[in-house]
Amino acid sequence: METMEQRTGFIAEDELPKFKLLLSCPAGLSPSEVSAVFDKKYDRIPHPDIRLENTIAEMWEKRVEQNPSLFNGLKFRYGGHSLDLWPDSSQKTNVRLHLGLTDYKTFVGTNLNPIWERFLIPSEDDWRRGQHTSNPLGNGAIVETSNKEVVVLQRSANVGEFPEHFVFPGGHPEPKELGIIRHQTDGESIQEMVDKRVSEEMFDSIIREVVEEIGVPAATLGKPIFIGISQRALNVRPAAFFFIKCSLKSEEIHQCYSSAEDSYESTQLYTMPMSDLARIKPKMPGCHQGGFALYKLMVDAVKENKQSL
């Protein structure tokens, strides 16, 4: 059975690439099979061109002038991943996420900078290519209803990125949820504890985002299954995607949405089968198009192996 593969060459088949799958896990991975290494060596490396570096502060100042309510919160920075093969099986592999620290200001000033491509360096290695960009790790959830439809949101016209586009529920794993404000320097045992908590936050955060964005009770959601990482071609934005079963029917989820905590970020909730998802895919941000591709790979793997979702 195929459990995972590194797909550094898989690109959307559009005239212009919209996404790249950095990692595909079509069989899905549980929390025990995904871990995190939180280390300063995965932080962003400042660009040697000081004039380019200075545009980060300039971009941020302009954004704050336009929207004084902007907050420069900390985010986990995606610095790549590694695969650990279990010694007793050639089929079982764990994923180890390499995570550093970044913040929203640096994201605005590098990935969202109009000259973002100047922060990249020529390399076939995705981590090295983006070593000067913020690359906060986002997340997204393929939430499947009990009647086998998938939840999609239409973003508000007032959001900072991709207004009015279709997206899967999601956001970011948050350092603040763990009380992290900097890297630890207190010894190996403390670092192991931090890594464990960061690993748990990868899964806890996606449940939290789904509850906040679509309003369903956490008790109606199954355990998240990690299915891979997508990278948006535009400004190399990475996002981890998860598959989550919901015990509610589509109409019940629509009723929950009216009381969602973060519903201001979106204007409408839809539930639809995969065939309809394929039709609206061009109206999704590239990283979410990649999320759809990861979901399709998972569904195809299940069909091939005659498993039941």
Tab-separated table of C-alpha atoms in Angstrom:
chain	number	residue	atom	x	y	z
A	1	MET	CA	0.000	0.000	0.000
A	2	GLU	CA	1.264	3.480	-0.841
A	3	THR	CA	1.492	5.512	2.358
A	4	MET	CA	3.506	8.490	1.287
A	5	GLU	CA	5.665	9.977	-1.382
A	6	GLN	CA	7.737	13.083	-1.794
A	7	ARG	CA	6.381	14.865	-4.856
A	8	THR	CA	8.816	17.614	-5.663
A	9	GLY	CA	7.879	17.542	-9.342
A	10	PHE	CA	4.057	17.492	-9.170
A	11	ILE	CA	2.698	20.773	-10.535
A	12	ALA	CA	-0.840	21.823	-11.407
A	13	GLU	CA	-1.660	21.141	-15.013
A	14	ASP	CA	-2.776	24.671	-15.837
A	15	GLU	CA	-1.168	26.904	-18.393
A	16	LEU	CA	0.549	28.659	-15.508
A	17	PRO	CA	1.420	26.554	-12.429
A	18	LYS	CA	-0.703	27.398	-9.411
A	19	PHE	CA	0.775	25.026	-6.851
A	20	LYS	CA	3.356	22.404	-6.081
A	21	LEU	CA	2.900	19.424	-3.796
A	22	LEU	CA	5.872	19.335	-1.467
A	23	LEU	CA	4.628	16.185	0.251
A	24	SER	CA	1.759	13.787	-0.460
A	25	CYS	CA	0.537	11.195	2.057
A	26	PRO	CA	-2.395	9.548	0.236
A	27	ALA	CA	-3.034	6.953	2.960
A	28	GLY	CA	-3.143	9.722	5.587
A	29	LEU	CA	-1.051	9.965	8.745
A	30	SER	CA	-2.229	10.044	12.359
A	31	PRO	CA	-0.726	12.331	15.046
A	32	SER	CA	1.621	9.530	16.143
A	33	GLU	CA	3.098	9.472	12.626
A	34	VAL	CA	3.771	13.224	12.324
A	35	SER	CA	6.284	15.016	14.536
A	36	ALA	CA	7.905	18.430	14.606
A	37	VAL	CA	11.453	19.626	15.155
A	38	PHE	CA	11.279	23.220	16.358
A	39	ASP	CA	14.711	24.768	15.934
A	40	LYS	CA	16.318	28.156	15.251
A	41	LYS	CA	18.165	26.679	12.267
A	42	TYR	CA	14.823	26.621	10.427
A	43	ASP	CA	14.261	30.354	10.916
A	44	ARG	CA	14.429	32.679	7.956
A	45	ILE	CA	17.907	33.811	6.867
A	46	PRO	CA	18.075	37.580	6.219
A	47	HIS	CA	18.801	38.505	2.622
A	48	PRO	CA	22.347	39.862	2.058
A	49	ASP	CA	20.924	42.812	0.060
A	50	ILE	CA	20.216	45.331	2.830
A	51	ARG	CA	18.077	47.468	0.523
A	52	LEU	CA	15.838	44.484	-0.145
A	53	GLU	CA	15.692	43.705	3.588
A	54	ASN	CA	14.617	47.276	4.294
A	55	THR	CA	11.535	46.826	2.107
A	56	ILE	CA	10.129	44.481	4.785
A	57	ALA	CA	9.684	47.330	7.271
A	58	GLU	CA	8.486	49.646	4.485
A	59	MET	CA	5.806	47.168	3.400
A	60	TRP	CA	4.638	46.699	6.963
A	61	GLU	CA	4.386	50.421	7.625
A	62	LYS	CA	2.240	50.867	4.522
A	63	ARG	CA	-0.057	48.015	5.553
A	64	VAL	CA	-0.481	49.409	9.077
A	65	GLU	CA	-1.302	52.857	7.687
A	66	GLN	CA	-4.059	51.259	5.613
A	67	ASN	CA	-5.247	49.039	8.471
A	68	PRO	CA	-4.148	50.174	11.967
A	69	SER	CA	-5.679	47.053	13.530
A	70	LEU	CA	-3.020	44.758	12.003
A	71	PHE	CA	-1.197	42.678	14.593
A	72	ASN	CA	2.314	41.303	14.135
A	73	GLY	CA	1.788	37.832	15.596
A	74	LEU	CA	4.316	34.995	15.659
A	75	LYS	CA	3.916	32.052	13.263
A	76	PHE	CA	5.643	28.721	12.760
A	77	ARG	CA	7.969	28.873	9.760
A	78	TYR	CA	8.072	25.878	7.421
A	79	GLY	CA	11.724	24.930	6.885
A	80	GLY	CA	11.231	21.611	5.096
A	81	HIS	CA	10.622	18.052	6.300
A	82	SER	CA	12.251	14.650	6.514
A	83	LEU	CA	10.897	11.110	6.229
A	84	ASP	CA	11.675	8.426	8.828
A	85	LEU	CA	11.222	4.830	7.680
A	86	TRP	CA	10.168	2.375	10.376
A	87	PRO	CA	12.862	-0.319	10.791
A	88	ASP	CA	10.353	-3.194	10.790
A	89	SER	CA	8.425	-2.188	7.673
A	90	SER	CA	9.275	-0.972	4.193
A	91	GLN	CA	5.783	0.518	3.890
A	92	LYS	CA	5.494	2.626	7.046
A	93	THR	CA	7.012	6.102	7.116
A	94	ASN	CA	6.761	8.977	9.589
A	95	VAL	CA	6.975	12.661	8.669
A	96	ARG	CA	9.165	15.033	10.651
A	97	LEU	CA	8.290	18.705	10.057
A	98	HIS	CA	11.158	21.204	10.325
A	99	LEU	CA	9.774	24.369	11.906
A	100	GLY	CA	11.261	27.689	12.894
A	101	LEU	CA	9.732	31.016	13.991
A	102	THR	CA	8.600	33.923	11.858
A	103	ASP	CA	5.977	36.666	12.160
A	104	TYR	CA	3.214	38.308	10.162
A	105	LYS	CA	5.269	41.442	9.500
A	106	THR	CA	8.006	39.418	7.792
A	107	PHE	CA	5.380	37.466	5.829
A	108	VAL	CA	3.916	40.727	4.527
A	109	GLY	CA	7.385	42.067	3.717
A	110	THR	CA	8.706	38.955	1.912
A	111	ASN	CA	6.046	36.554	0.589
A	112	LEU	CA	3.447	39.299	0.032
A	113	ASN	CA	5.952	41.865	-1.219
A	114	PRO	CA	5.338	42.893	-4.873
A	115	ILE	CA	9.018	42.027	-5.454
A	116	TRP	CA	8.798	38.703	-3.537
A	117	GLU	CA	10.669	36.814	-6.274
A	118	ARG	CA	13.800	38.817	-5.508
A	119	PHE	CA	13.929	37.113	-2.085
A	120	LEU	CA	14.266	33.695	-3.769
A	121	ILE	CA	17.561	32.140	-4.798
A	122	PRO	CA	18.062	29.690	-7.698
A	123	SER	CA	17.881	26.156	-6.303
A	124	GLU	CA	16.083	22.851	-6.894
A	125	ASP	CA	15.802	22.501	-3.111
A	126	ASP	CA	12.575	24.184	-1.952
A	127	TRP	CA	13.934	25.065	1.491
A	128	ARG	CA	17.114	26.631	0.131
A	129	ARG	CA	15.218	28.469	-2.611
A	130	GLY	CA	12.996	30.148	-0.026
A	131	GLN	CA	15.487	30.585	2.796
A	132	HIS	CA	15.061	34.384	2.714
A	133	THR	CA	11.224	34.327	2.759
A	134	SER	CA	8.974	34.118	5.812
A	135	ASN	CA	7.011	31.012	4.702
A	136	PRO	CA	4.612	30.715	7.665
A	137	LEU	CA	2.997	27.278	7.651
A	138	GLY	CA	-0.730	27.579	7.056
A	139	ASN	CA	-3.232	24.770	7.392
A	140	GLY	CA	-6.417	23.654	5.684
A	141	ALA	CA	-9.049	20.992	6.315
A	142	ILE	CA	-10.987	18.827	3.900
A	143	VAL	CA	-14.083	18.428	6.085
A	144	GLU	CA	-16.353	15.644	4.846
A	145	THR	CA	-19.987	15.632	6.013
A	146	SER	CA	-21.839	12.450	6.998
A	147	ASN	CA	-23.561	12.544	3.594
A	148	LYS	CA	-20.155	12.617	1.824
A	149	GLU	CA	-19.989	16.275	0.810
A	150	VAL	CA	-17.053	18.634	1.419
A	151	VAL	CA	-17.209	22.012	3.190
A	152	VAL	CA	-15.990	25.079	1.259
A	153	LEU	CA	-16.046	28.742	2.290
A	154	GLN	CA	-16.172	31.852	0.128
A	155	ARG	CA	-13.857	34.485	1.545
A	156	SER	CA	-15.003	37.978	2.406
A	157	ALA	CA	-14.165	40.916	0.141
A	158	ASN	CA	-12.347	42.530	3.105
A	159	VAL	CA	-9.676	39.884	3.803
A	160	GLY	CA	-6.030	40.624	3.005
A	161	GLU	CA	-5.384	37.656	0.716
A	162	PHE	CA	-7.547	36.315	-2.108
A	163	PRO	CA	-10.818	38.122	-1.324
A	164	GLU	CA	-13.985	36.371	-2.557
A	165	HIS	CA	-12.079	33.195	-3.472
A	166	PHE	CA	-13.213	29.714	-2.431
A	167	VAL	CA	-11.150	28.053	0.298
A	168	PHE	CA	-11.199	25.092	2.651
A	169	PRO	CA	-11.513	25.988	6.363
A	170	GLY	CA	-8.136	26.689	7.919
A	171	GLY	CA	-5.614	29.178	9.204
A	172	HIS	CA	-2.356	28.604	11.075
A	173	PRO	CA	-0.937	26.566	13.935
A	174	GLU	CA	-0.126	29.208	16.544
A	175	PRO	CA	3.004	29.568	18.730
A	176	LYS	CA	0.964	31.700	21.164
A	177	GLU	CA	-1.264	28.702	21.953
A	178	LEU	CA	1.831	27.047	23.463
A	179	GLY	CA	3.219	30.173	25.097
A	180	ILE	CA	6.134	30.231	22.650
A	181	ILE	CA	7.721	33.639	22.198
A	182	ARG	CA	11.252	32.530	21.288
A	183	HIS	CA	13.406	29.445	20.831
A	184	GLN	CA	14.295	27.437	23.930
A	185	THR	CA	17.849	27.360	25.263
A	186	ASP	CA	17.125	25.352	28.422
A	187	GLY	CA	18.528	21.967	27.481
A	188	GLU	CA	17.653	18.815	25.578
A	189	SER	CA	14.845	17.588	27.858
A	190	ILE	CA	12.985	20.913	27.609
A	191	GLN	CA	13.451	20.936	23.835
A	192	GLU	CA	11.957	17.452	23.527
A	193	MET	CA	8.908	18.607	25.471
A	194	VAL	CA	8.544	21.684	23.239
A	195	ASP	CA	8.848	19.578	20.079
A	196	LYS	CA	6.107	17.281	21.379
A	197	ARG	CA	3.787	20.182	22.113
A	198	VAL	CA	4.465	21.754	18.711
A	199	SER	CA	3.681	18.405	17.076
A	200	GLU	CA	0.357	18.282	18.921
A	201	GLU	CA	-0.432	21.866	17.901
A	202	MET	CA	-0.250	20.842	14.225
A	203	PHE	CA	-3.360	18.691	14.806
A	204	ASP	CA	-5.039	20.700	17.568
A	205	SER	CA	-4.925	23.895	15.513
A	206	ILE	CA	-6.818	22.492	12.530
A	207	ILE	CA	-9.689	21.348	14.769
A	208	ARG	CA	-9.707	24.796	16.376
A	209	GLU	CA	-9.799	26.528	12.978
A	210	VAL	CA	-12.655	24.354	11.710
A	211	VAL	CA	-14.723	24.983	14.852
A	212	GLU	CA	-14.111	28.744	14.686
A	213	GLU	CA	-14.718	29.101	10.947
A	214	ILE	CA	-17.757	26.893	10.336
A	215	GLY	CA	-19.277	26.752	13.827
A	216	VAL	CA	-19.574	22.984	14.297
A	217	PRO	CA	-19.002	21.550	17.797
A	218	ALA	CA	-15.574	19.948	18.220
A	219	ALA	CA	-17.300	16.746	19.383
A	220	THR	CA	-18.762	16.261	15.880
A	221	LEU	CA	-15.296	16.138	14.293
A	222	GLY	CA	-13.200	13.016	13.915
A	223	LYS	CA	-9.464	12.883	14.426
A	224	PRO	CA	-7.577	14.855	11.725
A	225	ILE	CA	-5.557	12.846	9.232
A	226	PHE	CA	-2.507	14.566	7.722
A	227	ILE	CA	-2.497	14.232	3.903
A	228	GLY	CA	0.386	16.462	2.823
A	229	ILE	CA	1.810	19.917	2.172
A	230	SER	CA	0.964	22.193	-0.730
A	231	GLN	CA	2.945	25.245	-1.820
A	232	ARG	CA	1.347	28.103	-3.713
A	233	ALA	CA	3.366	28.996	-6.793
A	234	LEU	CA	2.535	32.666	-6.241
A	235	ASN	CA	4.829	33.837	-3.387
A	236	VAL	CA	5.736	30.236	-2.356
A	237	ARG	CA	3.154	30.090	0.455
A	238	PRO	CA	3.105	26.622	2.168
A	239	ALA	CA	0.095	24.962	3.812
A	240	ALA	CA	-0.423	21.612	5.531
A	241	PHE	CA	-3.698	19.826	4.709
A	242	PHE	CA	-5.783	17.438	6.778
A	243	PHE	CA	-8.806	15.232	6.171
A	244	ILE	CA	-11.513	15.358	8.860
A	245	LYS	CA	-14.810	13.493	9.016
A	246	CYS	CA	-17.791	15.325	10.509
A	247	SER	CA	-20.759	13.427	11.960
A	248	LEU	CA	-23.199	16.159	10.858
A	249	LYS	CA	-25.109	16.267	7.577
A	250	SER	CA	-24.626	19.169	5.163
A	251	GLU	CA	-27.835	20.947	6.210
A	252	GLU	CA	-26.829	20.739	9.886
A	253	ILE	CA	-23.446	22.314	9.137
A	254	HIS	CA	-25.180	25.161	7.308
A	255	GLN	CA	-27.202	25.810	10.460
A	256	CYS	CA	-24.034	25.846	12.596
A	257	TYR	CA	-22.322	28.351	10.287
A	258	SER	CA	-24.631	31.190	11.322
A	259	SER	CA	-23.020	31.179	14.793
A	260	ALA	CA	-19.400	30.595	13.709
A	261	GLU	CA	-16.877	32.671	15.679
A	262	ASP	CA	-14.794	33.625	12.624
A	263	SER	CA	-17.599	33.782	10.052
A	264	TYR	CA	-16.670	37.436	9.354
A	265	GLU	CA	-13.728	36.104	7.311
A	266	SER	CA	-16.150	34.469	4.889
A	267	THR	CA	-19.520	35.353	3.387
A	268	GLN	CA	-20.927	31.947	2.489
A	269	LEU	CA	-20.520	28.259	3.323
A	270	TYR	CA	-21.063	25.595	0.681
A	271	THR	CA	-21.119	21.814	0.838
A	272	MET	CA	-20.564	19.890	-2.372
A	273	PRO	CA	-19.403	16.594	-3.876
A	274	MET	CA	-15.936	16.203	-5.391
A	275	SER	CA	-17.251	16.782	-8.940
A	276	ASP	CA	-18.413	20.278	-7.963
A	277	LEU	CA	-15.152	20.922	-6.109
A	278	ALA	CA	-13.296	20.280	-9.361
A	279	ARG	CA	-15.404	22.918	-11.109
A	280	ILE	CA	-14.691	25.666	-8.566
A	281	LYS	CA	-10.996	24.762	-8.177
A	282	PRO	CA	-9.833	27.545	-10.564
A	283	LYS	CA	-11.394	30.069	-8.152
A	284	MET	CA	-9.267	28.810	-5.241
A	285	PRO	CA	-5.852	30.177	-4.171
A	286	GLY	CA	-3.051	27.982	-5.471
A	287	CYS	CA	-2.273	26.358	-2.113
A	288	HIS	CA	-5.928	25.329	-1.764
A	289	GLN	CA	-5.922	23.967	-5.298
A	290	GLY	CA	-3.046	21.873	-4.013
A	291	GLY	CA	-5.205	20.847	-1.050
A	292	PHE	CA	-7.837	19.596	-3.484
A	293	ALA	CA	-5.132	17.636	-5.350
A	294	LEU	CA	-4.018	16.024	-2.069
A	295	TYR	CA	-7.628	15.078	-1.281
A	296	LYS	CA	-8.079	13.559	-4.745
A	297	LEU	CA	-4.887	11.525	-4.343
A	298	MET	CA	-6.219	10.230	-1.024
A	299	VAL	CA	-9.595	9.286	-2.546
A	300	ASP	CA	-7.889	7.582	-5.508
A	301	ALA	CA	-5.638	5.623	-3.127
A	302	VAL	CA	-8.652	4.470	-1.132
A	303	LYS	CA	-10.415	3.306	-4.304
A	304	GLU	CA	-7.285	1.527	-5.507
A	305	ASN	CA	-6.872	-0.308	-2.238
A	306	LYS	CA	-10.621	-0.876	-1.756
A	307	GLN	CA	-10.594	0.799	1.608
A	308	SER	CA	-13.479	2.602	3.230
A	309	LEU	CA	-13.248	6.238	4.236
